[in-house]
Amino acid sequence: MEAFTTHTGRGVPLRRSNVDTDQIIPAVWLKQVSRTGFEKGLFAAWREDPAFVLNDPVYEGASVLVAGPDFGTGSSREHAVWALQQYGFRAVVAARFGDIFRNNSTKMGLLPVVLPAETVEALQSAIEADPATEVTVDLSARQVRWGAEAAGFEIDDYTRWRLLEGLDDIGLTLRHADDVETYENGRQSWLPTTV
Amino acid sequence: MGRTLAEKVWEQHVVRRADGEPDLLYIDLHLIHEVTSPQAFDGLRIAGRKVRRPDLTIATEDHNVPTVLGPIADPVSKAQVETLRKNAAEFGIRLHPMGDAGQGVVHIIGPQFGLTQPGMTVVCGDSHTSTHGAFGALAFGIGTSEVEHVLATQTLPAYRPKTMAIEVSGELPFGVTSKDLILAIIAKIGTGGGQGHIVEYRGEAIRGLSMEGRMTVCNMSIEAGARAGMIAPDETTFEYLRGRAHAPTGDAWDAAVAYWRSLRTDDDAAFDTVVEIDASTLAPFVTWGTNPGQGAPLSGAVPVPEETSDPAAAQRALDYMGLSAGTPLSEIQVDTVFVGSCTNGRLEDLRAVAEVLRGRTVAARTLIVPGSMQVKADAEAEGLHEVFTAAGAEWREAGCSMCLGMNPDILAPGERSASTSNRNFEGRQGKGGRTHLVSPAVAAASAVTGRLTAPADL
Ligand code: SF4
């Protein structure tokens, strides 16, 4: 996984609530068996509308998505995270996230930042007023900064540490293989197997 | 203090607990399908890892499969299905391919084989894994990175979510189904209402549901944002499981049932959040918008956006759906009716549809897709397929089909459906398609009239 410490880039305001993962990447894009090329499918249906915010040239190259509440609801497709990252996003700021999307993001090193709805709106307005606004997402300090503003965000210590170090969960779990084996030996004998 | 059902099942699966870290949970059953697994298997290969417990893993082909006989025409879909076959063979995982008698939608076949049992942990790279919670299992959807993690270790690191009780008192009125109930619950608490929670559905109305009905309710927990949905096992659960291929037998059955009986929330346990609903006040329920929380009783009208909790979202939804505020929902014309999916693709659902269609003719294109080959065989044994075809509906092979339109079953842009599936997101059933979520009975009645209709109004 890509480590995340601090990132500074321009933002793009996505003023919509309940952006489900079917919108982030429609199902027809999920047929690929590779892990690359998903940026083309990002918001595929919405991008056909010239007025869609990602089509506005002033936001070209932005790397912090500032979205409405309940971002990433619905389907568990991790392709949504891959599409956002491959398009160039390093962090998504929203007031609320779908649980699975948020989990998937932290496995891949795309930082989901939860800020109060008013703060998200203030950040969106600041970006709309000046699209050149630099937004810093500082995981070490648990803080988002832009202009003269700063807003703290919460993230549990363990996930933060994993992201800062770019650690792979499987490797961490395999350190506890003995515990897994002990547990396995104590499982009830009636539990089903698929064979 | 006592513990909730969710806490009991969670504690039973903690492999390792350390301060400041998520719990490491053991996974009893891992379900796999072709869409969210290829990159996980690639990851294993790159790292030189094996599948730790192929004997706790099962795979099926469902999302891409055509529902008419014959090979997959789309080369990209075909390659994805073939990739699953290669991976299952290489890593020694049981697979139910297209055409196999055990094939079907992943959340239909687990319970059908008796692989989903009370008190288990069940995961799948699919958000509707919550379906399996109907058995009192802790079941939740995961992403591809986590699929790889479970394949490699049979565990998952996770923080225990909060608990929510949804208490459904009273009885569902005649003609009101489990689908109407869950749509009403989602409309009440919102698509984010369950975020960070495991929901336990409780109360008289829940106890009165069949296993199929309970699966419909738990299936859509994710549509309320919940991590999982659960229902405590009872005699209905045990009766459903008895005699299934992977259910315990003999002394093991007795021991299992004794344990399963302990899987209920203690009387003195406390939930973080409690929601109360009176089932006797409910009526057939449909969605009008583009998320499952945007729903209303079928006897009502398309809402005025300013009068909803999120006016901007409601206005966007009405624009996309091509609807005007104030239109009675029962006047909305549909082009297509879809019956199927892991929400409503089981035998009981097909019986409900047949009951309405018997001796009637459909006025709209109607696709009836069984959730599994077993459901198909059972329905045909009862002659349901003859009722469907006599009414002019299409009787198809098993798969996800128009629930998400990864196969050729899709809506054309602007087309409108009444669908028994679980998501009315923009473009979910085909780009530009417009979806109204309904129960099987309402789907069937709508097929007859060509507009959203409750069976009672036929
Ligand atoms: S039927 Fe629909 S919701 Fe269920 S697994 Fe298939 S695509 Fe997903």
PDB file of C-alpha atoms in Angstrom, chain B residues 101-309:
ATOM      1  CA  ALA B 101     -27.242 -27.449 -10.564  1.00  0.00           C
ATOM      2  CA  GLY B 102     -25.703 -25.635  -7.572  1.00  0.00           C
ATOM      3  CA  GLN B 103     -25.048 -22.353  -9.397  1.00  0.00           C
ATOM      4  CA  GLY B 104     -26.833 -19.194  -8.382  1.00  0.00           C
ATOM      5  CA  VAL B 105     -26.495 -15.772  -6.814  1.00  0.00           C
ATOM      6  CA  VAL B 106     -23.880 -16.018  -4.101  1.00  0.00           C
ATOM      7  CA  HIS B 107     -26.257 -15.000  -1.276  1.00  0.00           C
ATOM      8  CA  ILE B 108     -28.901 -17.451  -2.393  1.00  0.00           C
ATOM      9  CA  ILE B 109     -26.691 -20.532  -2.573  1.00  0.00           C
ATOM     10  CA  GLY B 110     -25.016 -20.185   0.865  1.00  0.00           C
ATOM     11  CA  PRO B 111     -28.303 -20.567   2.771  1.00  0.00           C
ATOM     12  CA  GLN B 112     -29.630 -23.071   0.227  1.00  0.00           C
ATOM     13  CA  PHE B 113     -26.741 -25.483   0.908  1.00  0.00           C
ATOM     14  CA  GLY B 114     -27.079 -24.985   4.665  1.00  0.00           C
ATOM     15  CA  LEU B 115     -23.601 -23.422   4.710  1.00  0.00           C
ATOM     16  CA  THR B 116     -24.915 -20.309   6.437  1.00  0.00           C
ATOM     17  CA  GLN B 117     -25.667 -21.202  10.053  1.00  0.00           C
ATOM     18  CA  PRO B 118     -26.394 -19.291  13.255  1.00  0.00           C
ATOM     19  CA  GLY B 119     -23.467 -17.754  15.089  1.00  0.00           C
ATOM     20  CA  MET B 120     -21.062 -17.952  12.157  1.00  0.00           C
ATOM     21  CA  THR B 121     -19.005 -15.176  10.615  1.00  0.00           C
ATOM     22  CA  VAL B 122     -19.629 -14.923   6.873  1.00  0.00           C
ATOM     23  CA  VAL B 123     -17.931 -12.544   4.457  1.00  0.00           C
ATOM     24  CA  CYS B 124     -17.966 -11.954   0.722  1.00  0.00           C
ATOM     25  CA  GLY B 125     -16.666  -9.271  -1.605  1.00  0.00           C
ATOM     26  CA  ASP B 126     -20.218  -8.065  -1.949  1.00  0.00           C
ATOM     27  CA  SER B 127     -22.208  -5.636   0.152  1.00  0.00           C
ATOM     28  CA  HIS B 128     -25.340  -7.792   0.266  1.00  0.00           C
ATOM     29  CA  THR B 129     -23.533 -10.379   2.356  1.00  0.00           C
ATOM     30  CA  SER B 130     -25.731  -8.906   5.095  1.00  0.00           C
ATOM     31  CA  THR B 131     -28.391 -11.346   3.775  1.00  0.00           C
ATOM     32  CA  HIS B 132     -26.855 -14.197   5.786  1.00  0.00           C
ATOM     33  CA  GLY B 133     -27.541 -12.321   9.028  1.00  0.00           C
ATOM     34  CA  ALA B 134     -31.095 -13.676   8.769  1.00  0.00           C
ATOM     35  CA  PHE B 135     -29.704 -16.842  10.376  1.00  0.00           C
ATOM     36  CA  GLY B 136     -28.135 -15.035  13.316  1.00  0.00           C
ATOM     37  CA  ALA B 137     -24.771 -15.061  11.574  1.00  0.00           C
ATOM     38  CA  LEU B 138     -22.517 -12.013  11.580  1.00  0.00           C
ATOM     39  CA  ALA B 139     -22.214 -11.400   7.854  1.00  0.00           C
ATOM     40  CA  PHE B 140     -20.796  -8.402   6.072  1.00  0.00           C
ATOM     41  CA  GLY B 141     -19.459  -7.221   2.740  1.00  0.00           C
ATOM     42  CA  ILE B 142     -15.766  -6.526   2.175  1.00  0.00           C
ATOM     43  CA  GLY B 143     -13.584  -5.056  -0.565  1.00  0.00           C
ATOM     44  CA  THR B 144     -11.062  -6.855  -2.721  1.00  0.00           C
ATOM     45  CA  SER B 145      -8.092  -6.095  -0.409  1.00  0.00           C
ATOM     46  CA  GLU B 146     -10.011  -7.751   2.405  1.00  0.00           C
ATOM     47  CA  VAL B 147     -10.977 -10.678   0.164  1.00  0.00           C
ATOM     48  CA  GLU B 148      -7.264 -11.252  -0.343  1.00  0.00           C
ATOM     49  CA  HIS B 149      -6.715 -10.960   3.401  1.00  0.00           C
ATOM     50  CA  VAL B 150      -9.351 -13.581   4.169  1.00  0.00           C
ATOM     51  CA  LEU B 151      -8.064 -15.897   1.460  1.00  0.00           C
ATOM     52  CA  ALA B 152      -4.547 -15.687   2.904  1.00  0.00           C
ATOM     53  CA  THR B 153      -5.346 -15.771   6.616  1.00  0.00           C
ATOM     54  CA  GLN B 154      -9.034 -16.764   7.126  1.00  0.00           C
ATOM     55  CA  THR B 155      -9.248 -13.723   9.409  1.00  0.00           C
ATOM     56  CA  LEU B 156     -10.023 -10.026   9.207  1.00  0.00           C
ATOM     57  CA  PRO B 157      -8.899  -7.167  11.427  1.00  0.00           C
ATOM     58  CA  ALA B 158     -11.946  -5.105  12.380  1.00  0.00           C
ATOM     59  CA  TYR B 159     -13.260  -2.746  15.018  1.00  0.00           C
ATOM     60  CA  ARG B 160     -16.511  -3.827  16.580  1.00  0.00           C
ATOM     61  CA  PRO B 161     -19.311  -1.647  15.215  1.00  0.00           C
ATOM     62  CA  LYS B 162     -21.968  -0.145  17.457  1.00  0.00           C
ATOM     63  CA  THR B 163     -25.259  -1.982  17.894  1.00  0.00           C
ATOM     64  CA  MET B 164     -28.689  -0.856  16.787  1.00  0.00           C
ATOM     65  CA  ALA B 165     -32.021  -2.494  17.579  1.00  0.00           C
ATOM     66  CA  ILE B 166     -34.823  -2.109  15.090  1.00  0.00           C
ATOM     67  CA  GLU B 167     -37.893  -3.194  17.036  1.00  0.00           C
ATOM     68  CA  VAL B 168     -40.797  -4.030  14.777  1.00  0.00           C
ATOM     69  CA  SER B 169     -43.899  -4.433  16.897  1.00  0.00           C
ATOM     70  CA  GLY B 170     -47.320  -5.609  15.771  1.00  0.00           C
ATOM     71  CA  GLU B 171     -48.197  -7.644  12.714  1.00  0.00           C
ATOM     72  CA  LEU B 172     -47.780  -6.799   9.052  1.00  0.00           C
ATOM     73  CA  PRO B 173     -51.240  -6.177   7.560  1.00  0.00           C
ATOM     74  CA  PHE B 174     -52.488  -8.600   4.911  1.00  0.00           C
ATOM     75  CA  GLY B 175     -50.732  -7.952   1.591  1.00  0.00           C
ATOM     76  CA  VAL B 176     -47.762  -6.170   3.200  1.00  0.00           C
ATOM     77  CA  THR B 177     -44.473  -8.055   2.852  1.00  0.00           C
ATOM     78  CA  SER B 178     -40.953  -8.133   4.247  1.00  0.00           C
ATOM     79  CA  LYS B 179     -39.824  -6.015   1.278  1.00  0.00           C
ATOM     80  CA  ASP B 180     -42.344  -3.290   2.125  1.00  0.00           C
ATOM     81  CA  LEU B 181     -41.118  -3.433   5.710  1.00  0.00           C
ATOM     82  CA  ILE B 182     -37.430  -2.972   4.883  1.00  0.00           C
ATOM     83  CA  LEU B 183     -38.155  -0.219   2.342  1.00  0.00           C
ATOM     84  CA  ALA B 184     -40.168   1.588   5.030  1.00  0.00           C
ATOM     85  CA  ILE B 185     -37.328   1.130   7.546  1.00  0.00           C
ATOM     86  CA  ILE B 186     -34.764   2.596   5.124  1.00  0.00           C
ATOM     87  CA  ALA B 187     -37.053   5.538   4.314  1.00  0.00           C
ATOM     88  CA  LYS B 188     -37.366   6.165   8.043  1.00  0.00           C
ATOM     89  CA  ILE B 189     -33.711   5.984   9.115  1.00  0.00           C
ATOM     90  CA  GLY B 190     -32.115   7.057   5.815  1.00  0.00           C
ATOM     91  CA  THR B 191     -29.346   5.572   3.706  1.00  0.00           C
ATOM     92  CA  GLY B 192     -26.800   6.601   6.326  1.00  0.00           C
ATOM     93  CA  GLY B 193     -28.969   5.748   9.345  1.00  0.00           C
ATOM     94  CA  GLY B 194     -27.225   2.474  10.087  1.00  0.00           C
ATOM     95  CA  GLN B 195     -23.646   3.627   9.438  1.00  0.00           C
ATOM     96  CA  GLY B 196     -21.148   2.155  11.859  1.00  0.00           C
ATOM     97  CA  HIS B 197     -23.771  -0.210  13.309  1.00  0.00           C
ATOM     98  CA  ILE B 198     -24.733  -3.842  13.268  1.00  0.00           C
ATOM     99  CA  VAL B 199     -28.522  -3.855  13.206  1.00  0.00           C
ATOM    100  CA  GLU B 200     -30.550  -6.494  15.020  1.00  0.00           C
ATOM    101  CA  TYR B 201     -34.127  -6.760  13.749  1.00  0.00           C
ATOM    102  CA  ARG B 202     -36.401  -7.742  16.589  1.00  0.00           C
ATOM    103  CA  GLY B 203     -40.015  -7.910  17.629  1.00  0.00           C
ATOM    104  CA  GLU B 204     -43.209  -9.716  16.796  1.00  0.00           C
ATOM    105  CA  ALA B 205     -43.331  -8.839  13.096  1.00  0.00           C
ATOM    106  CA  ILE B 206     -39.784 -10.154  12.576  1.00  0.00           C
ATOM    107  CA  ARG B 207     -40.474 -13.377  14.471  1.00  0.00           C
ATOM    108  CA  GLY B 208     -43.459 -13.893  12.202  1.00  0.00           C
ATOM    109  CA  LEU B 209     -41.383 -13.786   9.005  1.00  0.00           C
ATOM    110  CA  SER B 210     -40.258 -16.887   7.115  1.00  0.00           C
ATOM    111  CA  MET B 211     -36.514 -17.380   6.532  1.00  0.00           C
ATOM    112  CA  GLU B 212     -36.993 -16.014   3.012  1.00  0.00           C
ATOM    113  CA  GLY B 213     -38.650 -12.893   4.403  1.00  0.00           C
ATOM    114  CA  ARG B 214     -35.913 -12.472   6.996  1.00  0.00           C
ATOM    115  CA  MET B 215     -33.275 -12.731   4.274  1.00  0.00           C
ATOM    116  CA  THR B 216     -35.034  -9.975   2.310  1.00  0.00           C
ATOM    117  CA  VAL B 217     -34.915  -7.723   5.370  1.00  0.00           C
ATOM    118  CA  CYS B 218     -31.280  -8.435   6.286  1.00  0.00           C
ATOM    119  CA  ASN B 219     -30.235  -8.198   2.626  1.00  0.00           C
ATOM    120  CA  MET B 220     -31.109  -4.504   2.487  1.00  0.00           C
ATOM    121  CA  SER B 221     -29.407  -3.566   5.782  1.00  0.00           C
ATOM    122  CA  ILE B 222     -26.580  -2.154   3.686  1.00  0.00           C
ATOM    123  CA  GLU B 223     -29.085   0.135   1.981  1.00  0.00           C
ATOM    124  CA  ALA B 224     -29.586   1.768   5.373  1.00  0.00           C
ATOM    125  CA  GLY B 225     -25.784   2.047   5.614  1.00  0.00           C
ATOM    126  CA  ALA B 226     -25.470  -0.684   8.258  1.00  0.00           C
ATOM    127  CA  ARG B 227     -22.397  -2.890   8.456  1.00  0.00           C
ATOM    128  CA  ALA B 228     -24.597  -5.949   8.978  1.00  0.00           C
ATOM    129  CA  GLY B 229     -28.129  -6.978   9.891  1.00  0.00           C
ATOM    130  CA  MET B 230     -29.006  -9.890  12.156  1.00  0.00           C
ATOM    131  CA  ILE B 231     -32.030 -11.783  13.399  1.00  0.00           C
ATOM    132  CA  ALA B 232     -31.784 -14.132  16.374  1.00  0.00           C
ATOM    133  CA  PRO B 233     -32.220 -17.781  15.346  1.00  0.00           C
ATOM    134  CA  ASP B 234     -35.389 -19.579  16.443  1.00  0.00           C
ATOM    135  CA  GLU B 235     -37.486 -22.618  15.483  1.00  0.00           C
ATOM    136  CA  THR B 236     -38.124 -21.116  12.035  1.00  0.00           C
ATOM    137  CA  THR B 237     -34.352 -20.988  11.482  1.00  0.00           C
ATOM    138  CA  PHE B 238     -33.764 -24.532  12.728  1.00  0.00           C
ATOM    139  CA  GLU B 239     -36.582 -25.917  10.586  1.00  0.00           C
ATOM    140  CA  TYR B 240     -35.137 -24.224   7.512  1.00  0.00           C
ATOM    141  CA  LEU B 241     -31.693 -25.691   8.188  1.00  0.00           C
ATOM    142  CA  ARG B 242     -32.693 -29.222   9.155  1.00  0.00           C
ATOM    143  CA  GLY B 243     -31.713 -31.689   6.457  1.00  0.00           C
ATOM    144  CA  ARG B 244     -29.811 -29.229   4.236  1.00  0.00           C
ATOM    145  CA  ALA B 245     -26.651 -30.541   2.590  1.00  0.00           C
ATOM    146  CA  HIS B 246     -24.179 -28.907   5.003  1.00  0.00           C
ATOM    147  CA  ALA B 247     -26.296 -28.737   8.153  1.00  0.00           C
ATOM    148  CA  PRO B 248     -25.094 -30.876  11.062  1.00  0.00           C
ATOM    149  CA  THR B 249     -26.774 -34.251  11.623  1.00  0.00           C
ATOM    150  CA  GLY B 250     -27.327 -36.644  14.534  1.00  0.00           C
ATOM    151  CA  ASP B 251     -25.653 -35.675  17.813  1.00  0.00           C
ATOM    152  CA  ALA B 252     -23.875 -32.781  16.123  1.00  0.00           C
ATOM    153  CA  TRP B 253     -27.279 -31.328  15.201  1.00  0.00           C
ATOM    154  CA  ASP B 254     -28.430 -31.478  18.823  1.00  0.00           C
ATOM    155  CA  ALA B 255     -25.222 -29.881  20.059  1.00  0.00           C
ATOM    156  CA  ALA B 256     -25.461 -27.170  17.433  1.00  0.00           C
ATOM    157  CA  VAL B 257     -29.098 -26.387  18.225  1.00  0.00           C
ATOM    158  CA  ALA B 258     -28.295 -26.170  21.926  1.00  0.00           C
ATOM    159  CA  TYR B 259     -25.637 -23.583  21.138  1.00  0.00           C
ATOM    160  CA  TRP B 260     -27.811 -21.748  18.621  1.00  0.00           C
ATOM    161  CA  ARG B 261     -30.508 -21.308  21.262  1.00  0.00           C
ATOM    162  CA  SER B 262     -28.058 -19.240  23.318  1.00  0.00           C
ATOM    163  CA  LEU B 263     -27.669 -16.808  20.427  1.00  0.00           C
ATOM    164  CA  ARG B 264     -30.134 -14.157  21.500  1.00  0.00           C
ATOM    165  CA  THR B 265     -29.757 -10.753  23.035  1.00  0.00           C
ATOM    166  CA  ASP B 266     -29.871 -10.960  26.820  1.00  0.00           C
ATOM    167  CA  ASP B 267     -32.827  -9.209  28.426  1.00  0.00           C
ATOM    168  CA  ASP B 268     -30.560  -6.763  30.243  1.00  0.00           C
ATOM    169  CA  ALA B 269     -28.334  -5.976  27.254  1.00  0.00           C
ATOM    170  CA  ALA B 270     -28.276  -2.428  25.909  1.00  0.00           C
ATOM    171  CA  PHE B 271     -28.078  -1.235  22.305  1.00  0.00           C
ATOM    172  CA  ASP B 272     -26.299   1.949  21.279  1.00  0.00           C
ATOM    173  CA  THR B 273     -29.304   2.979  19.195  1.00  0.00           C
ATOM    174  CA  VAL B 274     -32.941   1.861  19.214  1.00  0.00           C
ATOM    175  CA  VAL B 275     -35.489   2.435  16.435  1.00  0.00           C
ATOM    176  CA  GLU B 276     -39.138   1.475  16.834  1.00  0.00           C
ATOM    177  CA  ILE B 277     -41.594   0.694  14.083  1.00  0.00           C
ATOM    178  CA  ASP B 278     -45.224  -0.429  14.282  1.00  0.00           C
ATOM    179  CA  ALA B 279     -45.736  -3.016  11.539  1.00  0.00           C
ATOM    180  CA  SER B 280     -49.510  -2.688  11.646  1.00  0.00           C
ATOM    181  CA  THR B 281     -49.283   0.859  10.215  1.00  0.00           C
ATOM    182  CA  LEU B 282     -47.385  -0.230   7.076  1.00  0.00           C
ATOM    183  CA  ALA B 283     -48.635  -0.544   3.494  1.00  0.00           C
ATOM    184  CA  PRO B 284     -47.091  -1.589   0.150  1.00  0.00           C
ATOM    185  CA  PHE B 285     -44.045   0.630  -0.273  1.00  0.00           C
ATOM    186  CA  VAL B 286     -42.120   1.732  -3.384  1.00  0.00           C
ATOM    187  CA  THR B 287     -39.225   4.057  -4.157  1.00  0.00           C
ATOM    188  CA  TRP B 288     -39.610   7.192  -6.247  1.00  0.00           C
ATOM    189  CA  GLY B 289     -35.986   8.420  -6.226  1.00  0.00           C
ATOM    190  CA  THR B 290     -32.425   7.326  -6.872  1.00  0.00           C
ATOM    191  CA  ASN B 291     -31.471   5.949  -3.496  1.00  0.00           C
ATOM    192  CA  PRO B 292     -33.323   3.293  -1.500  1.00  0.00           C
ATOM    193  CA  GLY B 293     -34.229   5.807   1.209  1.00  0.00           C
ATOM    194  CA  GLN B 294     -36.318   7.821  -1.236  1.00  0.00           C
ATOM    195  CA  GLY B 295     -39.489   5.782  -0.886  1.00  0.00           C
ATOM    196  CA  ALA B 296     -43.142   6.176   0.064  1.00  0.00           C
ATOM    197  CA  PRO B 297     -46.326   4.140   0.413  1.00  0.00           C
ATOM    198  CA  LEU B 298     -47.646   3.211  -3.017  1.00  0.00           C
ATOM    199  CA  SER B 299     -50.923   4.940  -2.147  1.00  0.00           C
ATOM    200  CA  GLY B 300     -49.021   8.238  -1.850  1.00  0.00           C
ATOM    201  CA  ALA B 301     -47.555  10.679  -4.344  1.00  0.00           C
ATOM    202  CA  VAL B 302     -44.181  11.823  -5.612  1.00  0.00           C
ATOM    203  CA  PRO B 303     -43.028  14.256  -2.898  1.00  0.00           C
ATOM    204  CA  VAL B 304     -42.370  17.955  -3.214  1.00  0.00           C
ATOM    205  CA  PRO B 305     -38.552  18.222  -2.913  1.00  0.00           C
ATOM    206  CA  GLU B 306     -38.717  21.154  -0.476  1.00  0.00           C
ATOM    207  CA  GLU B 307     -40.739  18.983   1.878  1.00  0.00           C
ATOM    208  CA  THR B 308     -38.100  16.220   2.035  1.00  0.00           C
ATOM    209  CA  SER B 309     -35.068  16.041   4.331  1.00  0.00           C
TER     210      SER B 309
END
